[in-house]
PDB file of C-alpha atoms in Angstrom:
ATOM      1  CA  MET A 264       2.531  33.264  -4.896  1.00 54.00           C
ATOM      2  CA  PRO A 265       3.446  29.616  -5.521  1.00 65.00           C
ATOM      3  CA  GLU A 266       6.102  28.676  -8.298  1.00 77.00           C
ATOM      4  CA  LYS A 267       5.311  27.734 -11.653  1.00 86.00           C
ATOM      5  CA  ARG A 268       4.128  24.067 -12.461  1.00 93.00           C
ATOM      6  CA  CYS A 269       5.659  22.810 -15.554  1.00 96.00           C
ATOM      7  CA  ILE A 270       3.633  19.789 -17.266  1.00 97.00           C
ATOM      8  CA  LEU A 271       5.455  17.880 -19.667  1.00 97.00           C
ATOM      9  CA  THR A 272       4.089  15.766 -22.441  1.00 97.00           C
ATOM     10  CA  ALA A 273       5.567  13.621 -24.955  1.00 94.00           C
ATOM     11  CA  THR A 274       4.224  13.078 -28.059  1.00 93.00           C
ATOM     12  CA  ASP A 275       5.268  11.310 -31.757  1.00 87.00           C
ATOM     13  CA  MET A 276       2.614  13.143 -33.042  1.00 86.00           C
ATOM     14  CA  SER A 277       0.584  10.233 -33.984  1.00 83.00           C
ATOM     15  CA  ASP A 278      -3.630   9.232 -32.848  1.00 79.00           C
ATOM     16  CA  TRP A 279      -2.767   8.147 -29.846  1.00 77.00           C
ATOM     17  CA  ALA A 280      -0.546  10.772 -28.974  1.00 87.00           C
ATOM     18  CA  LYS A 281      -3.186  13.227 -28.952  1.00 92.00           C
ATOM     19  CA  PHE A 282      -5.442  12.024 -26.043  1.00 93.00           C
ATOM     20  CA  ALA A 283      -1.635  12.590 -24.224  1.00 94.00           C
ATOM     21  CA  GLU A 284      -1.664  15.955 -25.481  1.00 96.00           C
ATOM     22  CA  VAL A 285      -5.303  16.890 -24.571  1.00 96.00           C
ATOM     23  CA  ARG A 286      -5.261  15.777 -21.187  1.00 96.00           C
ATOM     24  CA  GLY A 287      -1.682  17.416 -20.821  1.00 96.00           C
ATOM     25  CA  ALA A 288      -3.512  20.727 -21.815  1.00 97.00           C
ATOM     26  CA  GLU A 289      -6.951  19.831 -19.329  1.00 95.00           C
ATOM     27  CA  LEU A 290      -4.344  19.262 -15.965  1.00 96.00           C
ATOM     28  CA  THR A 291      -2.194  22.471 -17.307  1.00 97.00           C
ATOM     29  CA  LYS A 292      -5.549  24.554 -16.982  1.00 95.00           C
ATOM     30  CA  HIS A 293      -6.837  22.472 -13.777  1.00 94.00           C
ATOM     31  CA  LEU A 294      -3.413  23.819 -11.878  1.00 93.00           C
ATOM     32  CA  GLY A 295      -3.936  27.057 -12.901  1.00 90.00           C
ATOM     33  CA  ASN A 296      -0.404  28.578 -12.310  1.00 91.00           C
ATOM     34  CA  ALA A 297       1.113  26.215 -14.656  1.00 94.00           C
ATOM     35  CA  GLU A 298       2.595  25.862 -18.414  1.00 96.00           C
ATOM     36  CA  MET A 299       2.881  22.819 -20.833  1.00 97.00           C
ATOM     37  CA  LEU A 300       5.597  21.895 -22.935  1.00 97.00           C
ATOM     38  CA  LEU A 301       4.758  19.548 -25.845  1.00 97.00           C
ATOM     39  CA  VAL A 302       8.222  17.982 -26.556  1.00 96.00           C
ATOM     40  CA  ASN A 303       8.867  15.466 -29.944  1.00 94.00           C
ATOM     41  CA  VAL A 304      12.028  13.967 -29.886  1.00 91.00           C
ATOM     42  CA  GLN A 305      13.621  12.831 -33.364  1.00 86.00           C
ATOM     43  CA  GLU A 306      15.374   9.594 -33.248  1.00 79.00           C
ATOM     44  CA  GLN A 307      18.610   9.830 -35.316  1.00 64.00           C
ATOM     45  CA  SER A 308      18.412   6.232 -36.571  1.00 56.00           C
ATOM     46  CA  GLY A 309      14.977   7.198 -37.701  1.00 51.00           C
ATOM     47  CA  LEU A 310      16.680  10.440 -39.280  1.00 49.00           C
ATOM     48  CA  ASP A 311      19.784   8.168 -40.714  1.00 53.00           C
ATOM     49  CA  PHE A 312      16.834   5.632 -42.414  1.00 50.00           C
ATOM     50  CA  TYR A 313      15.456   8.473 -44.184  1.00 53.00           C
ATOM     51  CA  ALA A 314      18.187  10.564 -45.097  1.00 51.00           C
ATOM     52  CA  MET A 315      19.635   6.892 -46.631  1.00 52.00           C
ATOM     53  CA  LEU A 316      16.343   6.301 -48.575  1.00 54.00           C
ATOM     54  CA  MET A 317      16.395  10.331 -49.949  1.00 55.00           C
ATOM     55  CA  ALA A 318      20.453   9.855 -50.637  1.00 53.00           C
ATOM     56  CA  SER A 319      20.932  13.228 -49.185  1.00 50.00           C
ATOM     57  CA  GLN A 320      21.174  13.414 -45.597  1.00 52.00           C
ATOM     58  CA  VAL A 321      21.445  17.132 -44.902  1.00 53.00           C
ATOM     59  CA  LEU A 322      18.633  17.923 -47.029  1.00 52.00           C
ATOM     60  CA  THR A 323      16.117  15.565 -45.490  1.00 63.00           C
ATOM     61  CA  GLN A 324      16.599  16.072 -41.740  1.00 64.00           C
ATOM     62  CA  ASP A 325      16.233  19.115 -42.387  1.00 72.00           C
ATOM     63  CA  LEU A 326      12.997  18.541 -44.192  1.00 76.00           C
ATOM     64  CA  ILE A 327      12.398  16.316 -41.554  1.00 72.00           C
ATOM     65  CA  ARG A 328      12.829  18.951 -39.016  1.00 78.00           C
ATOM     66  CA  GLN A 329      10.843  22.261 -40.259  1.00 83.00           C
ATOM     67  CA  GLU A 330       7.687  19.131 -41.220  1.00 84.00           C
ATOM     68  CA  ALA A 331       7.951  17.887 -37.435  1.00 84.00           C
ATOM     69  CA  GLU A 332       8.479  21.468 -35.830  1.00 89.00           C
ATOM     70  CA  LYS A 333       5.702  22.963 -38.169  1.00 92.00           C
ATOM     71  CA  THR A 334       3.057  20.222 -37.015  1.00 92.00           C
ATOM     72  CA  LEU A 335       3.823  20.634 -33.143  1.00 95.00           C
ATOM     73  CA  ALA A 336       3.394  24.580 -33.320  1.00 95.00           C
ATOM     74  CA  GLU A 337       0.767  24.426 -34.853  1.00 96.00           C
ATOM     75  CA  THR A 338      -0.822  21.746 -32.514  1.00 96.00           C
ATOM     76  CA  ALA A 339       0.548  24.031 -29.237  1.00 96.00           C
ATOM     77  CA  ARG A 340      -0.943  27.056 -31.097  1.00 97.00           C
ATOM     78  CA  ARG A 341      -4.213  25.281 -30.788  1.00 97.00           C
ATOM     79  CA  LEU A 342      -3.896  23.825 -27.250  1.00 97.00           C
ATOM     80  CA  SER A 343      -2.867  27.213 -26.217  1.00 96.00           C
ATOM     81  CA  GLU A 344      -6.182  28.949 -27.809  1.00 96.00           C
ATOM     82  CA  GLU A 345      -8.487  26.284 -26.679  1.00 95.00           C
ATOM     83  CA  LYS A 346      -7.538  25.322 -22.931  1.00 95.00           C
ATOM     84  CA  GLY A 347      -6.334  28.971 -22.183  1.00 95.00           C
ATOM     85  CA  ILE A 348      -2.608  27.936 -20.873  1.00 96.00           C
ATOM     86  CA  THR A 349       0.778  28.210 -22.203  1.00 96.00           C
ATOM     87  CA  VAL A 350       2.233  25.786 -24.464  1.00 97.00           C
ATOM     88  CA  THR A 351       5.226  25.646 -25.373  1.00 97.00           C
ATOM     89  CA  PRO A 352       6.449  23.237 -28.612  1.00 97.00           C
ATOM     90  CA  ILE A 353       9.817  21.880 -28.216  1.00 95.00           C
ATOM     91  CA  ILE A 354      12.185  19.463 -30.603  1.00 92.00           C
ATOM     92  CA  ARG A 355      14.743  17.627 -29.721  1.00 91.00           C
ATOM     93  CA  THR A 356      16.984  15.168 -31.355  1.00 88.00           C
ATOM     94  CA  GLY A 357      18.787  12.242 -29.583  1.00 88.00           C
ATOM     95  CA  LYS A 358      17.058   9.007 -27.420  1.00 88.00           C
ATOM     96  CA  VAL A 359      13.850   9.298 -26.447  1.00 88.00           C
ATOM     97  CA  PRO A 360      14.240   8.237 -22.633  1.00 89.00           C
ATOM     98  CA  ASN A 361      17.479  10.027 -22.427  1.00 91.00           C
ATOM     99  CA  GLU A 362      15.816  13.321 -24.109  1.00 93.00           C
ATOM    100  CA  ILE A 363      13.273  13.608 -22.113  1.00 94.00           C
ATOM    101  CA  GLN A 364      14.692  12.835 -18.830  1.00 93.00           C
ATOM    102  CA  ALA A 365      17.099  15.473 -19.709  1.00 95.00           C
ATOM    103  CA  LEU A 366      13.766  18.090 -20.153  1.00 95.00           C
ATOM    104  CA  LEU A 367      12.614  17.306 -16.881  1.00 96.00           C
ATOM    105  CA  GLU A 368      15.371  17.650 -14.755  1.00 95.00           C
ATOM    106  CA  GLU A 369      16.511  20.799 -17.018  1.00 95.00           C
ATOM    107  CA  LYS A 370      12.573  22.420 -16.258  1.00 94.00           C
ATOM    108  CA  LYS A 371      11.905  20.687 -13.220  1.00 95.00           C
ATOM    109  CA  ALA A 372       8.969  19.621 -14.542  1.00 96.00           C
ATOM    110  CA  SER A 373       6.195  18.490 -11.761  1.00 95.00           C
ATOM    111  CA  LEU A 374       4.623  15.581 -14.621  1.00 97.00           C
ATOM    112  CA  LEU A 375       5.260  13.810 -17.427  1.00 97.00           C
ATOM    113  CA  VAL A 376       2.012  12.943 -19.784  1.00 96.00           C
ATOM    114  CA  ILE A 377       2.623  10.291 -22.525  1.00 92.00           C
ATOM    115  CA  GLY A 378       0.562   8.049 -24.209  1.00 87.00           C
ATOM    116  CA  ALA A 379       0.727   4.519 -23.971  1.00 79.00           C
ATOM    117  CA  HIS A 380       0.395   3.361 -28.065  1.00 65.00           C
ATOM    118  CA  GLY A 381       1.850   4.980 -30.645  1.00 47.00           C
ATOM    119  CA  GLN A 382       4.677   4.826 -33.113  1.00 44.00           C
ATOM    120  CA  GLY A 383       7.143   5.489 -29.792  1.00 41.00           C
ATOM    121  CA  TYR A 384       5.309   4.780 -27.168  1.00 39.00           C
ATOM    122  CA  HIS A 385       3.735   1.570 -26.929  1.00 40.00           C
ATOM    123  CA  PHE A 386       3.767  -1.022 -24.288  1.00 42.00           C
ATOM    124  CA  MET A 387       5.779  -4.312 -24.496  1.00 36.00           C
ATOM    125  CA  PRO A 388       6.549  -6.692 -21.572  1.00 36.00           C
ATOM    126  CA  ILE A 389      10.163  -6.778 -22.448  1.00 31.00           C
ATOM    127  CA  ILE A 390      12.866  -4.876 -20.823  1.00 29.00           C
ATOM    128  CA  GLY A 391      13.774  -2.153 -23.114  1.00 37.00           C
ATOM    129  CA  ASN A 392      10.802  -0.474 -24.513  1.00 67.00           C
ATOM    130  CA  ILE A 393      10.408   3.471 -24.072  1.00 73.00           C
ATOM    131  CA  PRO A 394       7.449   4.064 -21.351  1.00 72.00           C
ATOM    132  CA  ALA A 395       9.650   1.497 -18.839  1.00 73.00           C
ATOM    133  CA  LYS A 396      12.607   3.504 -19.654  1.00 78.00           C
ATOM    134  CA  LEU A 397      10.489   6.794 -18.756  1.00 84.00           C
ATOM    135  CA  VAL A 398       8.701   5.573 -15.989  1.00 83.00           C
ATOM    136  CA  GLN A 399      11.465   4.281 -13.993  1.00 80.00           C
ATOM    137  CA  GLY A 400      14.286   7.250 -14.679  1.00 83.00           C
ATOM    138  CA  SER A 401      11.665   9.913 -14.311  1.00 89.00           C
ATOM    139  CA  PRO A 402      12.457  12.451 -11.338  1.00 92.00           C
ATOM    140  CA  CYS A 403       8.555  12.605 -11.240  1.00 94.00           C
ATOM    141  CA  PRO A 404       5.241  11.010 -11.701  1.00 95.00           C
ATOM    142  CA  VAL A 405       4.458   9.717 -14.916  1.00 94.00           C
ATOM    143  CA  LEU A 406       1.346   9.964 -16.117  1.00 95.00           C
ATOM    144  CA  ILE A 407       0.433   7.381 -18.728  1.00 92.00           C
ATOM    145  CA  ILE A 408      -2.782   8.022 -21.016  1.00 91.00           C
ATOM    146  CA  ARG A 409      -5.002   4.514 -22.042  1.00 88.00           C
ATOM    147  CA  GLN A 410      -8.438   6.402 -22.230  1.00 86.00           C
ATOM    148  CA  GLU A 411      -9.903   8.077 -25.660  1.00 82.00           C
ATOM    149  CA  GLU A 412     -12.213  10.042 -23.783  1.00 82.00           C
ATOM    150  CA  ILE A 413     -10.766  12.571 -21.816  1.00 84.00           C
ATOM    151  CA  ARG A 414     -13.213  13.660 -19.002  1.00 89.00           C
ATOM    152  CA  PRO A 415     -12.189  14.645 -15.289  1.00 92.00           C
ATOM    153  CA  TYR A 416     -11.060  12.255 -13.370  1.00 95.00           C
ATOM    154  CA  LYS A 417     -14.142  10.785 -11.176  1.00 96.00           C
ATOM    155  CA  ARG A 418     -12.870   7.803  -9.390  1.00 97.00           C
ATOM    156  CA  VAL A 419      -9.503   7.433  -8.386  1.00 98.00           C
ATOM    157  CA  LEU A 420      -7.951   4.088  -6.951  1.00 97.00           C
ATOM    158  CA  ILE A 421      -4.404   4.565  -4.411  1.00 96.00           C
ATOM    159  CA  PRO A 422      -3.374   0.755  -3.897  1.00 93.00           C
ATOM    160  CA  ILE A 423      -1.368   1.363  -1.089  1.00 91.00           C
ATOM    161  CA  ASP A 424       1.014  -1.015   1.500  1.00 86.00           C
ATOM    162  CA  PHE A 425       1.540   1.692   4.144  1.00 84.00           C
ATOM    163  CA  SER A 426       5.388   2.259   3.246  1.00 81.00           C
ATOM    164  CA  GLU A 427       6.438   5.785   3.050  1.00 78.00           C
ATOM    165  CA  VAL A 428       6.015   4.850  -1.373  1.00 80.00           C
ATOM    166  CA  SER A 429       2.395   5.162  -0.154  1.00 82.00           C
ATOM    167  CA  ILE A 430       2.037   8.454   1.383  1.00 84.00           C
ATOM    168  CA  ASN A 431       4.189   9.351  -1.773  1.00 86.00           C
ATOM    169  CA  GLN A 432       1.056   8.204  -4.571  1.00 90.00           C
ATOM    170  CA  VAL A 433      -1.378  10.186  -2.341  1.00 91.00           C
ATOM    171  CA  THR A 434       1.179  13.462  -1.629  1.00 92.00           C
ATOM    172  CA  GLN A 435       2.273  13.705  -5.225  1.00 93.00           C
ATOM    173  CA  SER A 436      -1.186  12.576  -6.959  1.00 95.00           C
ATOM    174  CA  LEU A 437      -3.719  15.171  -5.293  1.00 94.00           C
ATOM    175  CA  PRO A 438      -2.764  18.297  -7.560  1.00 93.00           C
ATOM    176  CA  PHE A 439      -3.449  16.710 -10.833  1.00 95.00           C
ATOM    177  CA  ILE A 440      -7.261  15.064  -9.356  1.00 96.00           C
ATOM    178  CA  PRO A 441     -10.211  17.189  -9.140  1.00 94.00           C
ATOM    179  CA  GLU A 442     -11.417  18.653  -6.052  1.00 93.00           C
ATOM    180  CA  ASP A 443     -14.908  16.700  -6.347  1.00 94.00           C
ATOM    181  CA  SER A 444     -12.887  13.488  -7.229  1.00 96.00           C
ATOM    182  CA  GLU A 445     -13.787  10.367  -5.306  1.00 97.00           C
ATOM    183  CA  ILE A 446     -10.183   8.688  -4.442  1.00 97.00           C
ATOM    184  CA  ILE A 447     -10.217   5.307  -2.952  1.00 97.00           C
ATOM    185  CA  LEU A 448      -6.984   4.435  -0.188  1.00 97.00           C
ATOM    186  CA  MET A 449      -7.156   0.421  -1.215  1.00 96.00           C
ATOM    187  CA  SER A 450      -5.128  -2.376   1.008  1.00 94.00           C
ATOM    188  CA  VAL A 451      -4.701  -5.811  -0.738  1.00 91.00           C
ATOM    189  CA  CYS A 452      -3.991  -8.525   1.624  1.00 86.00           C
ATOM    190  CA  GLU A 453      -2.732 -11.550  -0.062  1.00 76.00           C
ATOM    191  CA  SER A 454      -4.425 -14.464   1.882  1.00 66.00           C
ATOM    192  CA  PRO A 455      -2.827 -18.083   2.595  1.00 57.00           C
ATOM    193  CA  CYS A 456      -4.172 -20.607   0.029  1.00 54.00           C
ATOM    194  CA  ALA A 457      -6.766 -22.352   1.391  1.00 51.00           C
ATOM    195  CA  SER A 458      -6.179 -25.892  -0.468  1.00 51.00           C
ATOM    196  CA  ARG A 459      -2.442 -26.169   0.956  1.00 57.00           C
ATOM    197  CA  LEU A 460      -3.596 -25.112   4.492  1.00 57.00           C
ATOM    198  CA  ARG A 461      -6.121 -28.267   4.860  1.00 55.00           C
ATOM    199  CA  TYR A 462      -3.068 -30.043   5.182  1.00 57.00           C
ATOM    200  CA  ALA A 463      -1.832 -28.084   8.105  1.00 59.00           C
ATOM    201  CA  ASN A 464      -5.560 -28.784  10.004  1.00 63.00           C
ATOM    202  CA  ILE A 465      -6.060 -25.648   9.491  1.00 67.00           C
ATOM    203  CA  THR A 466      -9.707 -25.267   9.236  1.00 71.00           C
ATOM    204  CA  VAL A 467     -11.967 -23.059   6.659  1.00 70.00           C
ATOM    205  CA  GLU A 468     -13.588 -21.637   9.978  1.00 78.00           C
ATOM    206  CA  ILE A 469      -9.988 -20.506  11.602  1.00 75.00           C
ATOM    207  CA  LEU A 470      -9.022 -19.049   7.974  1.00 74.00           C
ATOM    208  CA  GLU A 471     -11.562 -16.340   7.390  1.00 78.00           C
ATOM    209  CA  GLU A 472     -11.137 -15.520  11.558  1.00 82.00           C
ATOM    210  CA  TYR A 473      -7.658 -14.629   9.836  1.00 78.00           C
ATOM    211  CA  ARG A 474      -8.934 -13.164   6.974  1.00 81.00           C
ATOM    212  CA  LYS A 475     -11.453 -10.452   9.027  1.00 86.00           C
ATOM    213  CA  LYS A 476      -8.814  -9.822  11.500  1.00 88.00           C
ATOM    214  CA  VAL A 477      -5.909  -9.211   8.448  1.00 87.00           C
ATOM    215  CA  LYS A 478      -8.635  -6.389   7.441  1.00 90.00           C
ATOM    216  CA  THR A 479     -10.090  -5.117  10.227  1.00 92.00           C
ATOM    217  CA  GLU A 480      -6.370  -4.456  10.882  1.00 93.00           C
ATOM    218  CA  ALA A 481      -5.847  -2.564   7.403  1.00 92.00           C
ATOM    219  CA  LEU A 482      -8.626  -0.863   6.820  1.00 94.00           C
ATOM    220  CA  GLU A 483      -8.060   0.737  10.993  1.00 95.00           C
ATOM    221  CA  LYS A 484      -4.240   1.807   9.421  1.00 94.00           C
ATOM    222  CA  ILE A 485      -5.924   3.380   6.103  1.00 95.00           C
ATOM    223  CA  ASN A 486      -8.080   5.441   8.785  1.00 94.00           C
ATOM    224  CA  GLN A 487      -5.068   6.255  10.195  1.00 93.00           C
ATOM    225  CA  LEU A 488      -2.909   7.327   7.341  1.00 91.00           C
ATOM    226  CA  ILE A 489      -6.516   9.521   5.999  1.00 92.00           C
ATOM    227  CA  GLU A 490      -6.529  10.910   9.598  1.00 92.00           C
ATOM    228  CA  ALA A 491      -2.548  12.012   9.052  1.00 89.00           C
ATOM    229  CA  LEU A 492      -3.228  13.374   5.326  1.00 88.00           C
ATOM    230  CA  ASP A 493      -5.915  15.788   7.257  1.00 89.00           C
ATOM    231  CA  SER A 494      -6.956  16.275   3.437  1.00 90.00           C
ATOM    232  CA  PRO A 495     -10.526  17.753   2.641  1.00 92.00           C
ATOM    233  CA  ARG A 496     -10.713  15.667  -0.470  1.00 94.00           C
ATOM    234  CA  ASN A 497     -13.164  12.836  -0.593  1.00 96.00           C
ATOM    235  CA  LEU A 498     -10.580   9.409   0.801  1.00 96.00           C
ATOM    236  CA  GLN A 499     -12.377   6.234   1.408  1.00 96.00           C
ATOM    237  CA  ALA A 500     -11.149   2.979   2.559  1.00 96.00           C
ATOM    238  CA  GLN A 501     -11.320  -0.335   0.992  1.00 96.00           C
ATOM    239  CA  VAL A 502      -9.667  -3.345   2.017  1.00 95.00           C
ATOM    240  CA  GLU A 503      -9.633  -6.229  -0.384  1.00 93.00           C
ATOM    241  CA  ILE A 504      -8.100  -9.943  -0.214  1.00 89.00           C
ATOM    242  CA  GLY A 505      -6.397 -11.720  -3.182  1.00 88.00           C
ATOM    243  CA  ILE A 506      -3.780 -11.357  -5.229  1.00 86.00           C
ATOM    244  CA  PRO A 507      -2.794  -7.483  -5.402  1.00 87.00           C
ATOM    245  CA  HIS A 508      -2.494  -6.709  -9.409  1.00 87.00           C
ATOM    246  CA  GLN A 509      -5.433  -9.356 -10.095  1.00 90.00           C
ATOM    247  CA  VAL A 510      -7.605  -7.576  -7.302  1.00 92.00           C
ATOM    248  CA  ILE A 511      -6.925  -3.994  -8.612  1.00 93.00           C
ATOM    249  CA  LEU A 512      -7.519  -5.047 -12.417  1.00 93.00           C
ATOM    250  CA  ASP A 513     -10.603  -6.313 -11.479  1.00 95.00           C
ATOM    251  CA  TYR A 514     -11.883  -3.555  -9.248  1.00 96.00           C
ATOM    252  CA  ILE A 515     -11.377  -0.871 -12.407  1.00 95.00           C
ATOM    253  CA  ARG A 516     -13.262  -2.988 -14.396  1.00 94.00           C
ATOM    254  CA  LYS A 517     -16.125  -3.640 -12.187  1.00 95.00           C
ATOM    255  CA  TYR A 518     -16.231  -0.056 -10.658  1.00 95.00           C
ATOM    256  CA  ASP A 519     -15.135   2.654 -13.756  1.00 94.00           C
ATOM    257  CA  ILE A 520     -12.008   3.216 -12.501  1.00 96.00           C
ATOM    258  CA  ASP A 521     -10.613   6.540 -14.132  1.00 95.00           C
ATOM    259  CA  LEU A 522      -6.757   6.832 -12.927  1.00 97.00           C
ATOM    260  CA  LEU A 523      -5.274   4.444 -11.073  1.00 96.00           C
ATOM    261  CA  VAL A 524      -2.064   5.341  -8.729  1.00 95.00           C
ATOM    262  CA  LEU A 525       0.602   3.384  -8.300  1.00 91.00           C
ATOM    263  CA  GLY A 526       4.386   3.714  -6.121  1.00 87.00           C
ATOM    264  CA  LYS A 527       7.642   2.955  -7.840  1.00 79.00           C
ATOM    265  CA  HIS A 528       9.580   1.345  -6.062  1.00 70.00           C
ATOM    266  CA  PRO A 529      13.645   2.008  -5.729  1.00 64.00           C
ATOM    267  CA  ARG A 530      14.312  -0.999  -7.617  1.00 59.00           C
ATOM    268  CA  ASN A 531      15.344  -1.602 -11.523  1.00 52.00           C
ATOM    269  CA  ARG A 532      14.130  -2.689 -14.018  1.00 50.00           C
ATOM    270  CA  LEU A 533      15.479  -5.943 -14.500  1.00 45.00           C
ATOM    271  CA  GLU A 534      13.990  -7.241 -11.178  1.00 46.00           C
ATOM    272  CA  GLU A 535      10.487  -6.064 -11.615  1.00 50.00           C
ATOM    273  CA  TYR A 536      11.010  -7.428 -14.739  1.00 46.00           C
ATOM    274  CA  LEU A 537      12.659 -11.036 -13.218  1.00 40.00           C
ATOM    275  CA  VAL A 538       9.636 -11.241 -10.126  1.00 42.00           C
ATOM    276  CA  GLY A 539       6.828  -9.475 -11.907  1.00 52.00           C
ATOM    277  CA  SER A 540       5.226  -6.097 -10.383  1.00 69.00           C
ATOM    278  CA  THR A 541       2.323  -4.743  -9.708  1.00 72.00           C
ATOM    279  CA  VAL A 542       3.567  -1.690 -11.455  1.00 73.00           C
ATOM    280  CA  HIS A 543       4.079  -4.079 -14.426  1.00 74.00           C
ATOM    281  CA  TYR A 544       0.973  -5.764 -14.362  1.00 76.00           C
ATOM    282  CA  ALA A 545      -1.018  -2.379 -14.550  1.00 75.00           C
ATOM    283  CA  LEU A 546       1.049  -1.102 -17.465  1.00 74.00           C
ATOM    284  CA  ASN A 547       0.113  -3.401 -19.456  1.00 78.00           C
ATOM    285  CA  GLU A 548      -2.907  -4.355 -18.016  1.00 83.00           C
ATOM    286  CA  ALA A 549      -5.125  -1.588 -16.545  1.00 86.00           C
ATOM    287  CA  GLU A 550      -7.999  -0.133 -18.839  1.00 87.00           C
ATOM    288  CA  CYS A 551      -7.445   3.934 -17.153  1.00 93.00           C
ATOM    289  CA  ASP A 552      -4.863   5.970 -16.539  1.00 94.00           C
ATOM    290  CA  VAL A 553      -2.520   5.153 -14.725  1.00 93.00           C
ATOM    291  CA  MET A 554       0.041   7.547 -12.876  1.00 94.00           C
ATOM    292  CA  ILE A 555       3.355   6.207 -11.316  1.00 92.00           C
ATOM    293  CA  THR A 556       4.447   8.286  -8.578  1.00 92.00           C
ATOM    294  CA  THR A 557       8.002   8.648  -7.829  1.00 88.00           C
ATOM    295  CA  PRO A 558       9.804   6.940  -4.042  1.00 81.00           C
ATOM    296  CA  ALA A 559      10.564  10.320  -2.594  1.00 67.00           C
TER     297      ALA A 559
END
């Protein structure tokens, strides 16, 4: 019998976090032999702030924790009954990224599910936000929930660059994607700027031939990858020309993509912030759920 999988869903118990809670429960049900950990981390600074206002540190912190435990337990019970799964509520105190990462490693979690908005989980294009730290430090794939409507993923987009990261994107994400979903493996080829090439006496016809050659070669590579995966899934090959993050975001809007799967390259967050990255743009601008897989 396969080893039981663990889905860790982080919640701050806000309205947006509820979407992550339901998606985490749905995926746990989809996997079959799996359990869901519903985790809330109480920031010590927040507890201290309320304690200062109430002028009773021990009493206030106890009351806050008791109320959080009560709410979390009720949510876990409801999800367990509705989905027919095992949901275990967990309360931790400390820094959110540190506590969640420790739990992921301790429980050997298969997936981390978090909301894109809320009191503690909101995206900002700056270094130091909680989701960025979780994506960077998580030892397992991270699923960021952006959609309010929780429905099975029907159209999944996986942009690839033919590196080892690309293979991980596909293999790590497949267990969480319904069997009847359409999965598009896309390669985005950056094209030289036509206006600059004119100064080098390169004609539009030559540029167009170059683009056709690049697209043909990329399409062959995707089909080779699909053949190597030897999967019964509905895997489609797609090649586009343009700036990667712009092409991806446009494709999501145009073709009603439910889930975008991106691979995390082994580089630090400071480098990603300074040079920009497809992952960074997707986390901030994609209008669908986003899964970030790990390098290995």
